[in-house]
Amino acid sequence: MKLTLKQRFLLSSLIMVGSVSVFFAALLYVTVHMMEASLFGNVMSEQVKWMAQQYEQGNIEELKIPGIWTLERKALTDANASSSPDSTLSAGFHEVIRGERGYHIYIWDKAPYRYELIYDQTDFEEQEHKIFVGTVFAGLAFMAIALIVGRFVFIAAMRPVNQLAEQVRSIDPAGRDQRLASHYSDDVVGELATAFDRQLESLRYYLLQEKLFTGDVSHELRTPLTVIAGAVDLLEQIGQQNIKQASALARIRQSVNHMSRLVDAFLLMSRSDTSENEKRVPVTVNQMVGEMLATSVPELERRNIDFAFDELSLLKVIAIPELVSTVIRNLIQNAVRYTTAGKISITINHNSFVIEDTGPGISDEIIERAFEDYVRVNSSHPSGNGMGLVIIKRICSYNNWELSITAGDSGGSKIALQFPDSQLS
């Protein structure tokens, strides 16, 4: 599972605070026990020697101070042979547990006796336990506080990053004089904004070069197209062509007209947006499709391909006619080209144009890459260079139209062109 930046930051804060809390808790535990051993060890060492001396001198009658100390004296030989748990203890300070009570024991060997000074420190152990429990709860409280404070710190630290992300999302790649770095200080976010500025400048440069190249190529193509169209007009005026020659001239004129419309579409896409709204007019898609199908009927009948045209609703869009014509014409021509038998169906709804064929279809792998440059949807077909769908997709993206490809219900492929409601007339 991939953690978000916020989750990683909060997790790091928890680990840091938890590590520090565990370190100080361990340090407190070790310090308390070292101080306890040192303090009680020194006091009990002096006390056992004093009490033993006073007892031997007869100054005290018993080796016990009620409620505080208990001193036991045993012969060294008896102490070593005893089965008592204390017999295994060496001389010096010890902390032992007997049942539910805790004791400090200091053992002093002075031949021929072993003196054991015993101090009941159960109350001290209870207080010590409370301190350690409090330390654990304090550590948990610090971790909770770290979560809360860390969240606010993260929000404050990420505010300039979020601001930069919002600016990047809303920036116009074709716009000029838009600099992000000027809004940020000379830190990591500022360096990131500077990197975005450099990449954006490169993107603008390549976009400009692409527009210039597209415009130049389109202008250059107009000259030979005009010459070809003029030659066709001249040949038609001369007349005296047989049926095959007239058919060839008709196909040439059709191709020239199609190429001219495609050049016009490229020119429109290469220009700025300032005059586009003036060229957008209501376009009746039903009528446009009907006219295109009329020119394709002879080819379909010759190849025994059935076709159906279902107009479920009138579809009118506010758009540039040349661009709508280019997209629909290419979709129809692709269906006709790749369908060798079967049926081609076209359905028009109030906001969409759908064309379905029974051709060879498109594999799932190719569908994912169908809109990439030079990807041919059917490698077995000899014609085409894989740019048809790319051109269609670019026109659709340019106009905010949605284009989708799926497998057909009866085999083949199904392509849907959907127009946004804001462009419907």
XYZ file of C-alpha atoms in Angstrom:
425
model
C 0.000 0.000 0.000
C 1.350 3.374 -1.002
C 1.150 5.999 1.740
C 0.269 9.578 0.966
C 2.700 12.357 1.800
C 0.511 13.351 4.752
C 0.434 9.792 6.081
C 4.219 9.466 5.743
C 4.720 12.770 7.571
C 2.411 11.800 10.452
C 3.933 8.322 10.643
C 7.414 9.845 10.819
C 6.241 12.166 13.607
C 4.807 9.216 15.536
C 7.996 7.200 15.127
C 10.128 10.145 16.241
C 8.000 10.966 19.311
C 7.589 7.270 20.158
C 11.337 6.672 19.924
C 12.113 9.676 22.115
C 9.447 8.614 24.646
C 10.791 5.054 24.821
C 14.346 6.358 25.176
C 13.482 8.695 28.048
C 11.302 6.049 29.736
C 14.192 3.587 29.599
C 16.585 6.277 30.809
C 14.231 7.112 33.692
C 13.910 3.435 34.608
C 17.671 2.851 34.615
C 18.349 6.113 36.485
C 15.797 5.355 39.205
C 17.165 1.857 39.754
C 20.773 3.058 39.773
C 19.956 5.827 42.256
C 17.928 3.373 44.329
C 20.772 0.866 44.447
C 23.361 3.546 45.202
C 21.329 5.427 47.803
C 19.871 2.436 49.632
C 23.099 0.472 49.264
C 25.179 3.161 50.995
C 22.606 3.810 53.709
C 22.039 0.128 54.432
C 25.790 -0.592 54.409
C 26.344 1.967 57.140
C 23.198 0.890 58.999
C 24.037 -2.840 59.107
C 27.523 -2.148 60.409
C 26.237 0.246 63.053
C 23.464 -2.089 64.227
C 25.846 -5.070 64.370
C 28.334 -3.040 66.386
C 25.648 -1.767 68.782
C 24.260 -5.278 69.261
C 27.678 -6.763 69.972
C 28.372 -3.990 72.466
C 25.028 -4.588 74.169
C 23.649 -1.140 73.390
C 20.525 -2.611 71.748
C 18.692 -5.702 72.925
C 17.377 -6.932 69.550
C 18.416 -6.635 65.927
C 15.298 -4.820 64.865
C 13.935 -1.323 64.521
C 10.145 -1.725 64.388
C 8.578 -0.655 61.062
C 11.927 0.127 59.447
C 14.816 -2.315 59.688
C 15.183 -5.987 60.500
C 18.664 -7.396 61.050
C 19.285 -11.121 60.980
C 22.516 -12.690 62.206
C 23.585 -16.156 61.221
C 26.749 -18.107 61.480
C 28.547 -18.149 58.176
C 28.512 -21.938 58.079
C 24.781 -22.050 58.817
C 24.033 -19.314 56.267
C 25.825 -21.166 53.479
C 24.195 -24.489 54.358
C 20.699 -23.036 54.729
C 17.970 -23.777 52.176
C 16.692 -20.216 52.457
C 16.522 -18.279 49.141
C 18.768 -15.644 50.721
C 21.570 -18.188 51.140
C 22.404 -17.844 47.454
C 22.863 -14.086 47.717
C 26.374 -12.736 47.809
C 27.574 -9.986 50.077
C 26.283 -6.561 49.098
C 22.999 -4.872 48.124
C 20.067 -6.820 46.646
C 16.462 -6.169 45.708
C 14.198 -9.216 46.113
C 10.505 -10.033 45.890
C 8.844 -12.270 48.464
C 5.277 -13.006 47.554
C 3.563 -9.690 46.919
C 6.057 -7.604 48.871
C 9.393 -6.177 47.887
C 12.500 -5.935 50.047
C 15.935 -4.353 50.009
C 18.516 -6.680 51.528
C 22.066 -5.812 52.384
C 24.374 -8.713 53.300
C 27.541 -8.123 55.336
C 29.844 -10.974 56.139
C 31.916 -10.453 59.315
C 33.375 -13.691 60.567
C 32.068 -15.678 62.203
C 28.636 -14.179 61.330
C 26.604 -13.105 58.313
C 24.429 -10.053 58.891
C 21.374 -9.497 56.668
C 19.728 -6.097 56.918
C 16.183 -6.251 55.503
C 14.062 -3.245 54.587
C 10.432 -3.586 53.475
C 10.151 -1.236 50.493
C 6.739 -2.363 49.167
C 5.280 1.141 49.451
C 8.244 2.551 47.561
C 7.792 -0.071 44.815
C 4.120 0.876 44.492
C 5.023 4.528 44.078
C 7.728 3.562 41.616
C 5.194 1.509 39.645
C 2.814 4.472 39.533
C 5.610 6.650 38.194
C 6.354 4.209 35.386
C 2.656 3.809 34.513
C 2.384 7.591 34.426
C 5.414 7.696 32.165
C 3.751 5.276 29.724
C 0.541 7.330 29.640
C 2.583 10.496 29.224
C 4.319 8.911 26.225
C 0.964 7.997 24.692
C -0.302 11.517 25.355
C 2.786 12.960 23.682
C 2.146 10.751 20.647
C -1.473 11.945 20.455
C -0.314 15.551 20.747
C 2.303 14.859 18.069
C -0.455 13.638 15.743
C -2.547 16.757 16.298
C 0.356 19.193 16.109
C 1.896 17.282 13.193
C -1.340 17.570 11.245
C -1.412 21.355 11.633
C 2.309 21.597 10.893
C 1.816 19.498 7.763
C -1.067 21.677 6.590
C 1.005 24.820 7.123
C 4.081 23.309 5.462
C 2.108 21.998 2.489
C 0.148 25.210 1.888
C 2.655 26.598 -0.666
C 2.913 23.168 -2.323
C -0.883 22.957 -2.637
C -0.930 26.503 -3.980
C 1.680 25.551 -6.574
C -0.283 22.435 -7.549
C -3.444 24.505 -8.011
C -1.576 27.008 -10.170
C -0.108 24.211 -12.294
C -3.566 22.666 -12.768
C -5.123 25.954 -13.860
C -2.288 27.267 -16.017
C -2.796 27.673 -19.759
C 0.099 26.016 -21.640
C -0.454 28.369 -24.564
C -0.488 31.488 -22.379
C 2.425 33.863 -22.185
C 4.143 35.671 -19.319
C 2.926 33.183 -16.707
C 5.713 32.620 -14.209
C 5.252 30.525 -11.082
C 8.622 31.020 -9.379
C 8.004 34.734 -8.762
C 5.319 33.843 -6.186
C 7.607 31.744 -3.973
C 10.697 32.224 -1.843
C 14.066 30.699 -2.620
C 13.422 27.282 -1.053
C 12.442 23.790 -2.169
C 9.007 24.949 -3.340
C 10.644 27.822 -5.197
C 13.011 25.396 -6.940
C 10.031 23.223 -7.867
C 8.197 26.249 -9.284
C 11.307 27.187 -11.279
C 11.474 23.654 -12.707
C 7.804 23.914 -13.709
C 8.515 27.249 -15.391
C 11.328 25.710 -17.435
C 9.217 22.747 -18.494
C 6.257 24.985 -19.280
C 8.439 27.211 -21.423
C 9.666 24.153 -23.337
C 6.089 22.967 -23.779
C 5.028 26.364 -25.104
C 7.934 26.359 -27.521
C 7.058 22.920 -28.918
C 3.357 23.808 -29.125
C 4.234 26.929 -31.061
C 6.538 24.991 -33.379
C 3.832 22.386 -33.959
C 1.268 25.071 -34.792
C 3.678 26.834 -37.127
C 4.619 23.579 -38.825
C 0.978 22.500 -39.201
C 0.051 25.896 -40.594
C 2.992 25.963 -43.008
C 2.329 22.434 -44.267
C -1.368 23.176 -44.695
C -0.603 26.311 -46.688
C 1.907 24.443 -48.846
C -0.609 21.668 -49.531
C -3.203 24.114 -50.752
C -1.168 24.959 -53.872
C -0.929 21.427 -55.342
C -4.541 20.752 -54.340
C -5.634 23.856 -56.201
C -3.636 22.748 -59.255
C -5.183 19.259 -59.159
C -8.688 20.671 -58.722
C -8.116 23.038 -61.650
C -6.882 20.193 -63.829
C -9.977 18.131 -62.973
C -12.223 21.082 -63.835
C -10.433 21.488 -67.161
C -10.734 17.807 -68.045
C -14.420 17.812 -67.150
C -15.000 20.868 -69.345
C -13.212 19.248 -72.281
C -15.479 16.228 -71.977
C -15.210 13.236 -74.314
C -14.295 10.904 -71.421
C -15.456 7.351 -71.361
C -17.152 5.856 -68.312
C -13.915 4.686 -66.669
C -12.229 8.062 -67.187
C -15.245 9.942 -65.826
C -15.323 7.643 -62.798
C -11.614 8.227 -62.209
C -12.087 12.006 -62.423
C -14.965 11.775 -59.939
C -12.775 9.854 -57.472
C -9.975 12.391 -57.932
C -12.361 15.279 -57.258
C -13.749 13.493 -54.198
C -10.245 12.921 -52.837
C -9.234 16.531 -53.546
C -12.330 17.822 -51.764
C -11.650 15.559 -48.798
C -8.004 16.654 -48.672
C -9.030 20.305 -48.895
C -11.393 19.896 -45.950
C -8.644 18.158 -43.992
C -6.223 20.998 -44.750
C -8.847 23.515 -43.629
C -9.280 21.563 -40.406
C -5.536 21.602 -39.750
C -5.383 25.327 -40.435
C -8.206 25.990 -37.993
C -6.504 23.920 -35.298
C -3.180 25.686 -35.825
C -4.632 29.155 -35.356
C -5.361 30.938 -32.086
C -8.771 30.804 -30.451
C -9.615 34.442 -31.085
C -11.701 33.937 -34.236
C -12.989 30.401 -33.693
C -16.295 31.407 -32.144
C -17.100 33.329 -35.314
C -16.655 30.107 -37.342
C -18.816 27.948 -35.050
C -22.302 27.546 -36.456
C -25.175 25.090 -35.931
C -24.329 21.844 -37.712
C -27.009 19.215 -38.370
C -25.181 15.934 -37.980
C -28.096 13.899 -39.382
C -27.954 15.721 -42.706
C -24.163 15.524 -42.861
C -24.181 11.766 -42.253
C -26.911 11.248 -44.835
C -24.912 13.047 -47.510
C -21.776 11.042 -46.707
C -23.655 7.749 -46.795
C -25.109 8.628 -50.189
C -21.605 8.681 -51.663
C -20.726 5.369 -49.971
C -23.831 3.417 -51.049
C -22.388 2.227 -54.403
C -19.284 0.849 -52.713
C -21.341 -0.881 -50.014
C -23.716 -2.421 -52.553
C -20.832 -3.600 -54.710
C -19.342 -5.445 -51.734
C -22.729 -6.764 -50.510
C -22.450 -4.939 -47.186
C -25.702 -4.048 -45.440
C -25.997 -0.754 -43.625
C -28.529 0.766 -41.261
C -28.985 4.409 -40.373
C -31.115 4.922 -37.242
C -31.988 8.531 -36.463
C -33.371 8.337 -32.933
C -33.197 12.080 -32.540
C -32.107 15.232 -34.335
C -28.511 16.062 -33.457
C -27.429 19.674 -33.923
C -24.183 20.995 -32.489
C -22.535 24.411 -32.413
C -19.178 23.676 -34.018
C -16.850 24.299 -36.924
C -18.419 22.341 -39.820
C -15.089 21.272 -41.333
C -14.000 19.623 -38.078
C -17.294 17.760 -37.601
C -17.177 16.635 -41.224
C -13.580 15.426 -40.952
C -14.265 13.305 -37.862
C -17.474 11.702 -39.119
C -16.137 11.139 -42.631
C -13.036 9.382 -41.266
C -15.118 7.181 -38.980
C -17.409 6.152 -41.837
C -14.490 5.549 -44.214
C -12.708 3.408 -41.607
C -15.819 1.276 -41.155
C -16.225 0.854 -44.919
C -12.526 0.088 -45.399
C -12.268 -2.610 -42.720
C -15.656 -4.283 -43.226
C -15.425 -6.935 -45.935
C -18.781 -8.556 -45.196
C -21.656 -8.116 -42.826
C -23.208 -4.855 -41.747
C -22.443 -1.258 -40.796
C -24.845 0.459 -38.399
C -25.014 4.155 -37.599
C -27.133 5.480 -34.735
C -27.702 9.142 -33.924
C -29.035 10.222 -30.529
C -29.672 13.709 -29.203
C -25.993 14.089 -28.203
C -24.027 11.276 -29.843
C -23.032 9.599 -33.094
C -22.360 5.846 -32.886
C -21.014 3.668 -35.700
C -20.683 -0.104 -35.407
C -19.337 -2.602 -37.929
C -18.782 -6.330 -38.246
C -15.191 -6.021 -39.394
C -12.190 -7.795 -37.848
C -12.503 -5.746 -34.673
C -9.787 -4.281 -32.474
C -7.938 -6.230 -29.794
C -7.956 -4.980 -26.212
C -4.245 -4.200 -26.448
C -4.722 -2.091 -29.578
C -7.805 -0.347 -28.130
C -5.637 1.021 -25.310
C -3.141 2.389 -27.880
C -5.532 3.160 -30.746
C -5.050 6.923 -30.396
C -1.248 6.796 -30.419
C 0.722 7.855 -33.492
C 1.265 5.215 -36.200
C -0.689 2.483 -34.396
C -2.698 0.529 -36.978
C -5.879 -1.025 -35.614
C -5.614 -3.891 -38.107
C -2.103 -4.825 -39.180
C -3.426 -7.268 -41.781
C -4.974 -4.448 -43.798
C -2.520 -3.176 -46.420
C -3.612 0.464 -46.440
C -3.340 3.115 -43.780
C -0.452 4.332 -41.676
C -2.161 4.476 -38.298
C -2.729 8.241 -38.276
C -6.490 8.331 -38.997
C -7.679 7.799 -35.430
C -4.908 10.073 -34.142
C -6.205 12.951 -36.270
C -9.766 12.216 -35.159
C -8.721 12.110 -31.493
C -6.849 15.405 -31.750
C -9.853 17.105 -33.312
C -12.087 15.674 -30.567
C -9.728 16.816 -27.817
C -9.509 20.236 -29.442
C -13.313 20.578 -29.282
C -13.882 18.763 -25.951
C -15.723 15.919 -27.691
C -15.590 12.460 -26.154
C -14.466 9.588 -28.377
C -14.552 5.957 -27.221
C -13.823 2.585 -28.849
C -15.262 -0.718 -27.660
C -15.892 -4.165 -29.086
C -19.081 -4.406 -31.138
C -22.098 -6.420 -29.999
C -21.810 -8.667 -33.086
C -18.044 -8.613 -33.432
C -16.116 -5.842 -35.091
C -15.789 -2.499 -33.347
C -18.061 0.192 -31.976
C -17.012 3.851 -31.923
C -19.047 6.500 -30.120
C -18.660 10.258 -30.575
C -20.386 12.235 -27.828
C -20.842 16.005 -27.811
C -21.048 18.027 -24.569
C -24.428 19.493 -23.658
C -22.966 22.993 -23.801
C -22.418 22.586 -27.578
C -25.868 21.226 -28.424
C -28.193 23.474 -30.383
